[in-house]
Amino acid sequence: MNTSEPQAAIRRKLLAAARLAKPARARPRQAKNGRALPSAWFLTDPDRTKNLLAVIARLPRGWGVIYRHFGAGERFTVGAALARACRLGGLILLVSADPALAAAIGADGVHWPEARLRGVRKRSPHFIETASAHSRAGLARAHALGLDAAILSTVFPSRSPSASRAMGPLRFRLIARDADLPVYALGGVNAHNAAHAMAHAAGWAAIDAVMSGWGD
């Protein structure tokens, strides 16, 4: 957690950045208007997001949580607890790459890694589905498969071992502007830079930034 700045200040800046995002909705389902999508996503991580239920209880209503379980044996138990907490807090919950688990715990949908966006997949008409992307081609593939939104990385320099070279906020904004589906900024997002990526973006996604503002 960032201790160089009060949590209240971090939260205030991240909330302000989320308010700058372009409102987005999921694709219409069965002739009904699509659900409103969050302006911020909290990505979970077994090593970096401790005390998950406490953090989720503090998040603003309408935000989203992406549960990344990486095949953990307790994923059904933990997932069910997260689903209950998200329903109580008015949050949207997606499960990473596991539609069976999402259905079992009553989550709102599924988030797909870009590497899994291959071929034709049967989709649940009730699920919100998002995907990670790392290029314009990845965004185009997500759109072609009928997904509701994409999370594009890496926007800012990041210490994450999986992060690629940062594209910078200007390039991100241009890509988001031209995309055919809502796009979120991921990678190195924090309280000081999130607002710089919000033009044309549906919002931001982060791990450490959320923990800095709402963690213990």
mmCIF file with all atom_site columns, C-alpha atoms in Angstrom:
data_model
loop_
_atom_site.group_PDB
_atom_site.id
_atom_site.type_symbol
_atom_site.label_atom_id
_atom_site.label_alt_id
_atom_site.label_comp_id
_atom_site.label_asym_id
_atom_site.label_entity_id
_atom_site.label_seq_id
_atom_site.pdbx_PDB_ins_code
_atom_site.Cartn_x
_atom_site.Cartn_y
_atom_site.Cartn_z
_atom_site.occupancy
_atom_site.B_iso_or_equiv
_atom_site.pdbx_formal_charge
_atom_site.auth_seq_id
_atom_site.auth_comp_id
_atom_site.auth_asym_id
_atom_site.auth_atom_id
_atom_site.pdbx_PDB_model_num
ATOM 1   C CA . MET A 1 1   ? 0.000   0.000   0.000   1.00 0.00 ? 1   MET A CA 1
ATOM 2   C CA . ASN A 1 2   ? 1.202   3.513   -0.768  1.00 0.00 ? 2   ASN A CA 1
ATOM 3   C CA . THR A 1 3   ? 2.065   5.156   2.552   1.00 0.00 ? 3   THR A CA 1
ATOM 4   C CA . SER A 1 4   ? 3.505   8.360   1.119   1.00 0.00 ? 4   SER A CA 1
ATOM 5   C CA . GLU A 1 5   ? 0.072   9.895   0.673   1.00 0.00 ? 5   GLU A CA 1
ATOM 6   C CA . PRO A 1 6   ? -3.036  9.683   2.873   1.00 0.00 ? 6   PRO A CA 1
ATOM 7   C CA . GLN A 1 7   ? -5.566  7.102   1.720   1.00 0.00 ? 7   GLN A CA 1
ATOM 8   C CA . ALA A 1 8   ? -8.265  9.740   1.606   1.00 0.00 ? 8   ALA A CA 1
ATOM 9   C CA . ALA A 1 9   ? -6.268  11.717  -0.977  1.00 0.00 ? 9   ALA A CA 1
ATOM 10  C CA . ILE A 1 10  ? -5.608  8.588   -3.042  1.00 0.00 ? 10  ILE A CA 1
ATOM 11  C CA . ARG A 1 11  ? -9.286  7.676   -3.026  1.00 0.00 ? 11  ARG A CA 1
ATOM 12  C CA . ARG A 1 12  ? -10.298 11.202  -3.957  1.00 0.00 ? 12  ARG A CA 1
ATOM 13  C CA . LYS A 1 13  ? -8.025  11.230  -7.026  1.00 0.00 ? 13  LYS A CA 1
ATOM 14  C CA . LEU A 1 14  ? -9.032  7.756   -8.195  1.00 0.00 ? 14  LEU A CA 1
ATOM 15  C CA . LEU A 1 15  ? -12.710 8.575   -7.788  1.00 0.00 ? 15  LEU A CA 1
ATOM 16  C CA . ALA A 1 16  ? -12.237 11.804  -9.732  1.00 0.00 ? 16  ALA A CA 1
ATOM 17  C CA . ALA A 1 17  ? -10.531 9.894   -12.544 1.00 0.00 ? 17  ALA A CA 1
ATOM 18  C CA . ALA A 1 18  ? -13.371 7.376   -12.675 1.00 0.00 ? 18  ALA A CA 1
ATOM 19  C CA . ARG A 1 19  ? -15.872 10.216  -13.013 1.00 0.00 ? 19  ARG A CA 1
ATOM 20  C CA . LEU A 1 20  ? -14.029 11.417  -16.125 1.00 0.00 ? 20  LEU A CA 1
ATOM 21  C CA . ALA A 1 21  ? -14.631 8.108   -17.891 1.00 0.00 ? 21  ALA A CA 1
ATOM 22  C CA . LYS A 1 22  ? -17.004 7.829   -20.813 1.00 0.00 ? 22  LYS A CA 1
ATOM 23  C CA . PRO A 1 23  ? -20.194 6.029   -19.670 1.00 0.00 ? 23  PRO A CA 1
ATOM 24  C CA . ALA A 1 24  ? -20.441 2.572   -21.208 1.00 0.00 ? 24  ALA A CA 1
ATOM 25  C CA . ARG A 1 25  ? -23.019 -0.187  -21.395 1.00 0.00 ? 25  ARG A CA 1
ATOM 26  C CA . ALA A 1 26  ? -22.880 -3.874  -22.168 1.00 0.00 ? 26  ALA A CA 1
ATOM 27  C CA . ARG A 1 27  ? -24.234 -4.963  -25.525 1.00 0.00 ? 27  ARG A CA 1
ATOM 28  C CA . PRO A 1 28  ? -28.025 -5.290  -25.616 1.00 0.00 ? 28  PRO A CA 1
ATOM 29  C CA . ARG A 1 29  ? -29.280 -8.720  -24.620 1.00 0.00 ? 29  ARG A CA 1
ATOM 30  C CA . GLN A 1 30  ? -32.562 -10.162 -25.880 1.00 0.00 ? 30  GLN A CA 1
ATOM 31  C CA . ALA A 1 31  ? -33.825 -6.778  -27.133 1.00 0.00 ? 31  ALA A CA 1
ATOM 32  C CA . LYS A 1 32  ? -33.125 -5.170  -23.757 1.00 0.00 ? 32  LYS A CA 1
ATOM 33  C CA . ASN A 1 33  ? -30.700 -2.360  -23.128 1.00 0.00 ? 33  ASN A CA 1
ATOM 34  C CA . GLY A 1 34  ? -27.327 -3.559  -21.912 1.00 0.00 ? 34  GLY A CA 1
ATOM 35  C CA . ARG A 1 35  ? -26.322 -3.086  -18.285 1.00 0.00 ? 35  ARG A CA 1
ATOM 36  C CA . ALA A 1 36  ? -24.265 -0.089  -17.284 1.00 0.00 ? 36  ALA A CA 1
ATOM 37  C CA . LEU A 1 37  ? -20.596 -1.013  -17.034 1.00 0.00 ? 37  LEU A CA 1
ATOM 38  C CA . PRO A 1 38  ? -18.346 0.091   -14.159 1.00 0.00 ? 38  PRO A CA 1
ATOM 39  C CA . SER A 1 39  ? -16.034 3.068   -14.464 1.00 0.00 ? 39  SER A CA 1
ATOM 40  C CA . ALA A 1 40  ? -13.357 1.182   -12.488 1.00 0.00 ? 40  ALA A CA 1
ATOM 41  C CA . TRP A 1 41  ? -12.332 -2.468  -12.109 1.00 0.00 ? 41  TRP A CA 1
ATOM 42  C CA . PHE A 1 42  ? -10.510 -4.056  -9.176  1.00 0.00 ? 42  PHE A CA 1
ATOM 43  C CA . LEU A 1 43  ? -8.456  -7.066  -10.281 1.00 0.00 ? 43  LEU A CA 1
ATOM 44  C CA . THR A 1 44  ? -7.764  -9.598  -7.551  1.00 0.00 ? 44  THR A CA 1
ATOM 45  C CA . ASP A 1 45  ? -4.453  -11.397 -7.134  1.00 0.00 ? 45  ASP A CA 1
ATOM 46  C CA . PRO A 1 46  ? -3.649  -14.167 -4.625  1.00 0.00 ? 46  PRO A CA 1
ATOM 47  C CA . ASP A 1 47  ? -0.350  -12.551 -3.614  1.00 0.00 ? 47  ASP A CA 1
ATOM 48  C CA . ARG A 1 48  ? -1.169  -8.851  -3.839  1.00 0.00 ? 48  ARG A CA 1
ATOM 49  C CA . THR A 1 49  ? -4.785  -8.497  -2.695  1.00 0.00 ? 49  THR A CA 1
ATOM 50  C CA . LYS A 1 50  ? -5.080  -9.656  0.878   1.00 0.00 ? 50  LYS A CA 1
ATOM 51  C CA . ASN A 1 51  ? -8.248  -9.254  2.988   1.00 0.00 ? 51  ASN A CA 1
ATOM 52  C CA . LEU A 1 52  ? -10.377 -9.256  -0.152  1.00 0.00 ? 52  LEU A CA 1
ATOM 53  C CA . LEU A 1 53  ? -13.746 -9.142  1.559   1.00 0.00 ? 53  LEU A CA 1
ATOM 54  C CA . ALA A 1 54  ? -12.742 -6.116  3.625   1.00 0.00 ? 54  ALA A CA 1
ATOM 55  C CA . VAL A 1 55  ? -11.493 -4.273  0.547   1.00 0.00 ? 55  VAL A CA 1
ATOM 56  C CA . ILE A 1 56  ? -14.604 -5.089  -1.475  1.00 0.00 ? 56  ILE A CA 1
ATOM 57  C CA . ALA A 1 57  ? -16.841 -3.877  1.336   1.00 0.00 ? 57  ALA A CA 1
ATOM 58  C CA . ARG A 1 58  ? -15.244 -0.418  1.001   1.00 0.00 ? 58  ARG A CA 1
ATOM 59  C CA . LEU A 1 59  ? -15.491 -0.020  -2.773  1.00 0.00 ? 59  LEU A CA 1
ATOM 60  C CA . PRO A 1 60  ? -17.961 2.438   -4.311  1.00 0.00 ? 60  PRO A CA 1
ATOM 61  C CA . ARG A 1 61  ? -21.252 1.003   -5.554  1.00 0.00 ? 61  ARG A CA 1
ATOM 62  C CA . GLY A 1 62  ? -21.286 0.364   -9.274  1.00 0.00 ? 62  GLY A CA 1
ATOM 63  C CA . TRP A 1 63  ? -17.608 -0.547  -9.525  1.00 0.00 ? 63  TRP A CA 1
ATOM 64  C CA . GLY A 1 64  ? -16.447 -3.931  -10.787 1.00 0.00 ? 64  GLY A CA 1
ATOM 65  C CA . VAL A 1 65  ? -14.354 -6.797  -9.430  1.00 0.00 ? 65  VAL A CA 1
ATOM 66  C CA . ILE A 1 66  ? -12.533 -9.374  -11.546 1.00 0.00 ? 66  ILE A CA 1
ATOM 67  C CA . TYR A 1 67  ? -11.814 -12.526 -9.572  1.00 0.00 ? 67  TYR A CA 1
ATOM 68  C CA . ARG A 1 68  ? -8.601  -14.161 -10.772 1.00 0.00 ? 68  ARG A CA 1
ATOM 69  C CA . HIS A 1 69  ? -8.293  -17.485 -8.965  1.00 0.00 ? 69  HIS A CA 1
ATOM 70  C CA . PHE A 1 70  ? -5.585  -19.169 -11.102 1.00 0.00 ? 70  PHE A CA 1
ATOM 71  C CA . GLY A 1 71  ? -7.118  -22.576 -10.435 1.00 0.00 ? 71  GLY A CA 1
ATOM 72  C CA . ALA A 1 72  ? -6.923  -22.383 -6.646  1.00 0.00 ? 72  ALA A CA 1
ATOM 73  C CA . GLY A 1 73  ? -8.590  -25.277 -4.867  1.00 0.00 ? 73  GLY A CA 1
ATOM 74  C CA . GLU A 1 74  ? -10.702 -22.960 -2.717  1.00 0.00 ? 74  GLU A CA 1
ATOM 75  C CA . ARG A 1 75  ? -11.990 -20.961 -5.691  1.00 0.00 ? 75  ARG A CA 1
ATOM 76  C CA . PHE A 1 76  ? -15.614 -22.052 -5.242  1.00 0.00 ? 76  PHE A CA 1
ATOM 77  C CA . THR A 1 77  ? -15.646 -21.145 -1.547  1.00 0.00 ? 77  THR A CA 1
ATOM 78  C CA . VAL A 1 78  ? -13.802 -17.863 -2.021  1.00 0.00 ? 78  VAL A CA 1
ATOM 79  C CA . GLY A 1 79  ? -15.780 -17.062 -5.154  1.00 0.00 ? 79  GLY A CA 1
ATOM 80  C CA . ALA A 1 80  ? -19.104 -17.607 -3.416  1.00 0.00 ? 80  ALA A CA 1
ATOM 81  C CA . ALA A 1 81  ? -18.064 -15.285 -0.587  1.00 0.00 ? 81  ALA A CA 1
ATOM 82  C CA . LEU A 1 82  ? -16.946 -12.651 -3.103  1.00 0.00 ? 82  LEU A CA 1
ATOM 83  C CA . ALA A 1 83  ? -20.221 -12.949 -4.988  1.00 0.00 ? 83  ALA A CA 1
ATOM 84  C CA . ARG A 1 84  ? -22.216 -12.363 -1.803  1.00 0.00 ? 84  ARG A CA 1
ATOM 85  C CA . ALA A 1 85  ? -20.069 -9.368  -0.882  1.00 0.00 ? 85  ALA A CA 1
ATOM 86  C CA . CYS A 1 86  ? -20.382 -7.873  -4.360  1.00 0.00 ? 86  CYS A CA 1
ATOM 87  C CA . ARG A 1 87  ? -24.164 -8.261  -4.394  1.00 0.00 ? 87  ARG A CA 1
ATOM 88  C CA . LEU A 1 88  ? -24.353 -6.614  -0.980  1.00 0.00 ? 88  LEU A CA 1
ATOM 89  C CA . GLY A 1 89  ? -22.124 -3.751  -2.103  1.00 0.00 ? 89  GLY A CA 1
ATOM 90  C CA . GLY A 1 90  ? -23.744 -3.207  -5.482  1.00 0.00 ? 90  GLY A CA 1
ATOM 91  C CA . LEU A 1 91  ? -20.629 -4.299  -7.385  1.00 0.00 ? 91  LEU A CA 1
ATOM 92  C CA . ILE A 1 92  ? -20.330 -6.198  -10.671 1.00 0.00 ? 92  ILE A CA 1
ATOM 93  C CA . LEU A 1 93  ? -18.349 -9.445  -10.335 1.00 0.00 ? 93  LEU A CA 1
ATOM 94  C CA . LEU A 1 94  ? -16.613 -11.192 -13.220 1.00 0.00 ? 94  LEU A CA 1
ATOM 95  C CA . VAL A 1 95  ? -14.656 -14.440 -12.970 1.00 0.00 ? 95  VAL A CA 1
ATOM 96  C CA . SER A 1 96  ? -11.485 -14.790 -15.010 1.00 0.00 ? 96  SER A CA 1
ATOM 97  C CA . ALA A 1 97  ? -11.677 -17.444 -17.767 1.00 0.00 ? 97  ALA A CA 1
ATOM 98  C CA . ASP A 1 98  ? -14.092 -19.710 -15.886 1.00 0.00 ? 98  ASP A CA 1
ATOM 99  C CA . PRO A 1 99  ? -17.751 -19.530 -16.980 1.00 0.00 ? 99  PRO A CA 1
ATOM 100 C CA . ALA A 1 100 ? -18.624 -22.668 -14.973 1.00 0.00 ? 100 ALA A CA 1
ATOM 101 C CA . LEU A 1 101 ? -17.404 -21.055 -11.757 1.00 0.00 ? 101 LEU A CA 1
ATOM 102 C CA . ALA A 1 102 ? -19.125 -17.779 -12.661 1.00 0.00 ? 102 ALA A CA 1
ATOM 103 C CA . ALA A 1 103 ? -22.431 -19.597 -13.106 1.00 0.00 ? 103 ALA A CA 1
ATOM 104 C CA . ALA A 1 104 ? -21.984 -21.645 -9.932  1.00 0.00 ? 104 ALA A CA 1
ATOM 105 C CA . ILE A 1 105 ? -21.440 -18.632 -7.677  1.00 0.00 ? 105 ILE A CA 1
ATOM 106 C CA . GLY A 1 106 ? -23.919 -16.330 -9.397  1.00 0.00 ? 106 GLY A CA 1
ATOM 107 C CA . ALA A 1 107 ? -21.332 -13.910 -10.778 1.00 0.00 ? 107 ALA A CA 1
ATOM 108 C CA . ASP A 1 108 ? -22.276 -11.327 -13.388 1.00 0.00 ? 108 ASP A CA 1
ATOM 109 C CA . GLY A 1 109 ? -20.015 -12.670 -16.095 1.00 0.00 ? 109 GLY A CA 1
ATOM 110 C CA . VAL A 1 110 ? -16.560 -13.659 -17.282 1.00 0.00 ? 110 VAL A CA 1
ATOM 111 C CA . HIS A 1 111 ? -13.300 -11.884 -18.094 1.00 0.00 ? 111 HIS A CA 1
ATOM 112 C CA . TRP A 1 112 ? -11.113 -13.534 -20.743 1.00 0.00 ? 112 TRP A CA 1
ATOM 113 C CA . PRO A 1 113 ? -7.338  -13.283 -21.205 1.00 0.00 ? 113 PRO A CA 1
ATOM 114 C CA . GLU A 1 114 ? -6.480  -12.260 -24.754 1.00 0.00 ? 114 GLU A CA 1
ATOM 115 C CA . ALA A 1 115 ? -4.847  -15.645 -25.386 1.00 0.00 ? 115 ALA A CA 1
ATOM 116 C CA . ARG A 1 116 ? -8.236  -17.313 -24.891 1.00 0.00 ? 116 ARG A CA 1
ATOM 117 C CA . LEU A 1 117 ? -9.956  -15.252 -27.603 1.00 0.00 ? 117 LEU A CA 1
ATOM 118 C CA . ARG A 1 118 ? -9.684  -17.923 -30.247 1.00 0.00 ? 118 ARG A CA 1
ATOM 119 C CA . GLY A 1 119 ? -12.425 -19.499 -32.312 1.00 0.00 ? 119 GLY A CA 1
ATOM 120 C CA . VAL A 1 120 ? -16.150 -19.373 -31.666 1.00 0.00 ? 120 VAL A CA 1
ATOM 121 C CA . ARG A 1 121 ? -17.478 -19.835 -28.152 1.00 0.00 ? 121 ARG A CA 1
ATOM 122 C CA . LYS A 1 122 ? -20.989 -20.296 -26.884 1.00 0.00 ? 122 LYS A CA 1
ATOM 123 C CA . ARG A 1 123 ? -21.980 -17.283 -24.797 1.00 0.00 ? 123 ARG A CA 1
ATOM 124 C CA . SER A 1 124 ? -24.443 -16.940 -21.964 1.00 0.00 ? 124 SER A CA 1
ATOM 125 C CA . PRO A 1 125 ? -27.075 -14.329 -22.846 1.00 0.00 ? 125 PRO A CA 1
ATOM 126 C CA . HIS A 1 126 ? -27.068 -13.166 -19.228 1.00 0.00 ? 126 HIS A CA 1
ATOM 127 C CA . PHE A 1 127 ? -23.315 -12.708 -18.748 1.00 0.00 ? 127 PHE A CA 1
ATOM 128 C CA . ILE A 1 128 ? -21.244 -9.575  -19.110 1.00 0.00 ? 128 ILE A CA 1
ATOM 129 C CA . GLU A 1 129 ? -18.064 -10.620 -20.914 1.00 0.00 ? 129 GLU A CA 1
ATOM 130 C CA . THR A 1 130 ? -14.848 -8.627  -21.117 1.00 0.00 ? 130 THR A CA 1
ATOM 131 C CA . ALA A 1 131 ? -11.337 -9.427  -22.301 1.00 0.00 ? 131 ALA A CA 1
ATOM 132 C CA . SER A 1 132 ? -7.797  -8.277  -21.874 1.00 0.00 ? 132 SER A CA 1
ATOM 133 C CA . ALA A 1 133 ? -6.070  -6.836  -24.950 1.00 0.00 ? 133 ALA A CA 1
ATOM 134 C CA . HIS A 1 134 ? -2.613  -5.542  -25.765 1.00 0.00 ? 134 HIS A CA 1
ATOM 135 C CA . SER A 1 135 ? -3.110  -4.023  -29.215 1.00 0.00 ? 135 SER A CA 1
ATOM 136 C CA . ARG A 1 136 ? -5.645  -2.757  -31.713 1.00 0.00 ? 136 ARG A CA 1
ATOM 137 C CA . ALA A 1 137 ? -5.822  -6.289  -33.113 1.00 0.00 ? 137 ALA A CA 1
ATOM 138 C CA . GLY A 1 138 ? -6.751  -7.639  -29.706 1.00 0.00 ? 138 GLY A CA 1
ATOM 139 C CA . LEU A 1 139 ? -9.517  -5.086  -29.356 1.00 0.00 ? 139 LEU A CA 1
ATOM 140 C CA . ALA A 1 140 ? -10.823 -5.918  -32.828 1.00 0.00 ? 140 ALA A CA 1
ATOM 141 C CA . ARG A 1 141 ? -10.903 -9.618  -31.945 1.00 0.00 ? 141 ARG A CA 1
ATOM 142 C CA . ALA A 1 142 ? -12.824 -8.926  -28.734 1.00 0.00 ? 142 ALA A CA 1
ATOM 143 C CA . HIS A 1 143 ? -15.346 -6.858  -30.669 1.00 0.00 ? 143 HIS A CA 1
ATOM 144 C CA . ALA A 1 144 ? -15.723 -9.487  -33.387 1.00 0.00 ? 144 ALA A CA 1
ATOM 145 C CA . LEU A 1 145 ? -16.484 -12.128 -30.746 1.00 0.00 ? 145 LEU A CA 1
ATOM 146 C CA . GLY A 1 146 ? -19.252 -9.971  -29.335 1.00 0.00 ? 146 GLY A CA 1
ATOM 147 C CA . LEU A 1 147 ? -17.630 -9.087  -26.021 1.00 0.00 ? 147 LEU A CA 1
ATOM 148 C CA . ASP A 1 148 ? -18.899 -6.116  -24.060 1.00 0.00 ? 148 ASP A CA 1
ATOM 149 C CA . ALA A 1 149 ? -15.617 -4.341  -23.257 1.00 0.00 ? 149 ALA A CA 1
ATOM 150 C CA . ALA A 1 150 ? -11.854 -4.763  -23.211 1.00 0.00 ? 150 ALA A CA 1
ATOM 151 C CA . ILE A 1 151 ? -9.115  -3.899  -20.743 1.00 0.00 ? 151 ILE A CA 1
ATOM 152 C CA . LEU A 1 152 ? -6.087  -2.615  -22.640 1.00 0.00 ? 152 LEU A CA 1
ATOM 153 C CA . SER A 1 153 ? -2.540  -2.730  -21.264 1.00 0.00 ? 153 SER A CA 1
ATOM 154 C CA . THR A 1 154 ? 0.118   -1.696  -20.636 1.00 0.00 ? 154 THR A CA 1
ATOM 155 C CA . VAL A 1 155 ? -0.673  2.022   -20.378 1.00 0.00 ? 155 VAL A CA 1
ATOM 156 C CA . PHE A 1 156 ? 1.844   3.318   -17.825 1.00 0.00 ? 156 PHE A CA 1
ATOM 157 C CA . PRO A 1 157 ? 5.166   1.809   -16.695 1.00 0.00 ? 157 PRO A CA 1
ATOM 158 C CA . SER A 1 158 ? 4.411   -1.066  -14.363 1.00 0.00 ? 158 SER A CA 1
ATOM 159 C CA . ARG A 1 159 ? 6.395   -3.266  -11.985 1.00 0.00 ? 159 ARG A CA 1
ATOM 160 C CA . SER A 1 160 ? 4.169   -6.244  -12.731 1.00 0.00 ? 160 SER A CA 1
ATOM 161 C CA . PRO A 1 161 ? 6.237   -9.153  -14.106 1.00 0.00 ? 161 PRO A CA 1
ATOM 162 C CA . SER A 1 162 ? 3.637   -9.696  -16.824 1.00 0.00 ? 162 SER A CA 1
ATOM 163 C CA . ALA A 1 163 ? 3.584   -6.065  -17.965 1.00 0.00 ? 163 ALA A CA 1
ATOM 164 C CA . SER A 1 164 ? 4.705   -5.201  -21.471 1.00 0.00 ? 164 SER A CA 1
ATOM 165 C CA . ARG A 1 165 ? 6.332   -1.936  -22.540 1.00 0.00 ? 165 ARG A CA 1
ATOM 166 C CA . ALA A 1 166 ? 4.112   1.015   -21.654 1.00 0.00 ? 166 ALA A CA 1
ATOM 167 C CA . MET A 1 167 ? 2.264   2.601   -24.580 1.00 0.00 ? 167 MET A CA 1
ATOM 168 C CA . GLY A 1 168 ? 1.708   5.882   -22.743 1.00 0.00 ? 168 GLY A CA 1
ATOM 169 C CA . PRO A 1 169 ? -1.572  7.721   -22.142 1.00 0.00 ? 169 PRO A CA 1
ATOM 170 C CA . LEU A 1 170 ? -1.644  9.507   -25.520 1.00 0.00 ? 170 LEU A CA 1
ATOM 171 C CA . ARG A 1 171 ? -1.453  6.308   -27.559 1.00 0.00 ? 171 ARG A CA 1
ATOM 172 C CA . PHE A 1 172 ? -3.939  4.662   -25.246 1.00 0.00 ? 172 PHE A CA 1
ATOM 173 C CA . ARG A 1 173 ? -6.427  7.503   -25.716 1.00 0.00 ? 173 ARG A CA 1
ATOM 174 C CA . LEU A 1 174 ? -6.097  7.324   -29.505 1.00 0.00 ? 174 LEU A CA 1
ATOM 175 C CA . ILE A 1 175 ? -6.650  3.565   -29.509 1.00 0.00 ? 175 ILE A CA 1
ATOM 176 C CA . ALA A 1 176 ? -9.633  3.861   -27.167 1.00 0.00 ? 176 ALA A CA 1
ATOM 177 C CA . ARG A 1 177 ? -11.120 6.596   -29.342 1.00 0.00 ? 177 ARG A CA 1
ATOM 178 C CA . ASP A 1 178 ? -11.014 4.389   -32.434 1.00 0.00 ? 178 ASP A CA 1
ATOM 179 C CA . ALA A 1 179 ? -12.161 1.159   -30.784 1.00 0.00 ? 179 ALA A CA 1
ATOM 180 C CA . ASP A 1 180 ? -15.566 -0.368  -31.523 1.00 0.00 ? 180 ASP A CA 1
ATOM 181 C CA . LEU A 1 181 ? -16.184 -1.359  -27.905 1.00 0.00 ? 181 LEU A CA 1
ATOM 182 C CA . PRO A 1 182 ? -15.595 0.257   -24.498 1.00 0.00 ? 182 PRO A CA 1
ATOM 183 C CA . VAL A 1 183 ? -11.924 0.224   -23.459 1.00 0.00 ? 183 VAL A CA 1
ATOM 184 C CA . TYR A 1 184 ? -10.401 0.400   -19.963 1.00 0.00 ? 184 TYR A CA 1
ATOM 185 C CA . ALA A 1 185 ? -6.858  1.445   -19.046 1.00 0.00 ? 185 ALA A CA 1
ATOM 186 C CA . LEU A 1 186 ? -4.667  -1.083  -17.202 1.00 0.00 ? 186 LEU A CA 1
ATOM 187 C CA . GLY A 1 187 ? -1.021  -1.139  -16.241 1.00 0.00 ? 187 GLY A CA 1
ATOM 188 C CA . GLY A 1 188 ? 0.704   1.217   -13.839 1.00 0.00 ? 188 GLY A CA 1
ATOM 189 C CA . VAL A 1 189 ? -2.535  3.112   -13.182 1.00 0.00 ? 189 VAL A CA 1
ATOM 190 C CA . ASN A 1 190 ? -2.401  5.092   -9.942  1.00 0.00 ? 190 ASN A CA 1
ATOM 191 C CA . ALA A 1 191 ? -3.921  8.108   -8.254  1.00 0.00 ? 191 ALA A CA 1
ATOM 192 C CA . HIS A 1 192 ? -1.543  10.515  -10.016 1.00 0.00 ? 192 HIS A CA 1
ATOM 193 C CA . ASN A 1 193 ? -1.919  9.321   -13.597 1.00 0.00 ? 193 ASN A CA 1
ATOM 194 C CA . ALA A 1 194 ? -5.346  7.693   -13.972 1.00 0.00 ? 194 ALA A CA 1
ATOM 195 C CA . ALA A 1 195 ? -7.043  10.896  -15.085 1.00 0.00 ? 195 ALA A CA 1
ATOM 196 C CA . HIS A 1 196 ? -4.559  11.316  -17.964 1.00 0.00 ? 196 HIS A CA 1
ATOM 197 C CA . ALA A 1 197 ? -5.923  8.188   -19.664 1.00 0.00 ? 197 ALA A CA 1
ATOM 198 C CA . MET A 1 198 ? -9.627  8.835   -19.305 1.00 0.00 ? 198 MET A CA 1
ATOM 199 C CA . ALA A 1 199 ? -10.409 10.725  -22.520 1.00 0.00 ? 199 ALA A CA 1
ATOM 200 C CA . HIS A 1 200 ? -12.351 8.206   -24.667 1.00 0.00 ? 200 HIS A CA 1
ATOM 201 C CA . ALA A 1 201 ? -11.874 5.486   -22.031 1.00 0.00 ? 201 ALA A CA 1
ATOM 202 C CA . ALA A 1 202 ? -14.675 3.640   -20.265 1.00 0.00 ? 202 ALA A CA 1
ATOM 203 C CA . GLY A 1 203 ? -12.607 3.784   -17.090 1.00 0.00 ? 203 GLY A CA 1
ATOM 204 C CA . TRP A 1 204 ? -9.553  2.265   -15.469 1.00 0.00 ? 204 TRP A CA 1
ATOM 205 C CA . ALA A 1 205 ? -8.567  -1.091  -13.977 1.00 0.00 ? 205 ALA A CA 1
ATOM 206 C CA . ALA A 1 206 ? -5.955  -1.747  -11.315 1.00 0.00 ? 206 ALA A CA 1
ATOM 207 C CA . ILE A 1 207 ? -4.680  -3.901  -8.490  1.00 0.00 ? 207 ILE A CA 1
ATOM 208 C CA . ASP A 1 208 ? -2.224  -1.823  -6.464  1.00 0.00 ? 208 ASP A CA 1
ATOM 209 C CA . ALA A 1 209 ? -4.070  1.475   -6.939  1.00 0.00 ? 209 ALA A CA 1
ATOM 210 C CA . VAL A 1 210 ? -7.211  0.044   -5.397  1.00 0.00 ? 210 VAL A CA 1
ATOM 211 C CA . MET A 1 211 ? -5.265  -1.528  -2.549  1.00 0.00 ? 211 MET A CA 1
ATOM 212 C CA . SER A 1 212 ? -3.572  1.823   -1.925  1.00 0.00 ? 212 SER A CA 1
ATOM 213 C CA . GLY A 1 213 ? -6.912  3.582   -1.639  1.00 0.00 ? 213 GLY A CA 1
ATOM 214 C CA . TRP A 1 214 ? -9.170  0.962   -0.071  1.00 0.00 ? 214 TRP A CA 1
ATOM 215 C CA . GLY A 1 215 ? -6.855  -1.686  1.402   1.00 0.00 ? 215 GLY A CA 1
ATOM 216 C CA . ASP A 1 216 ? -5.672  -2.049  4.974   1.00 0.00 ? 216 ASP A CA 1
#
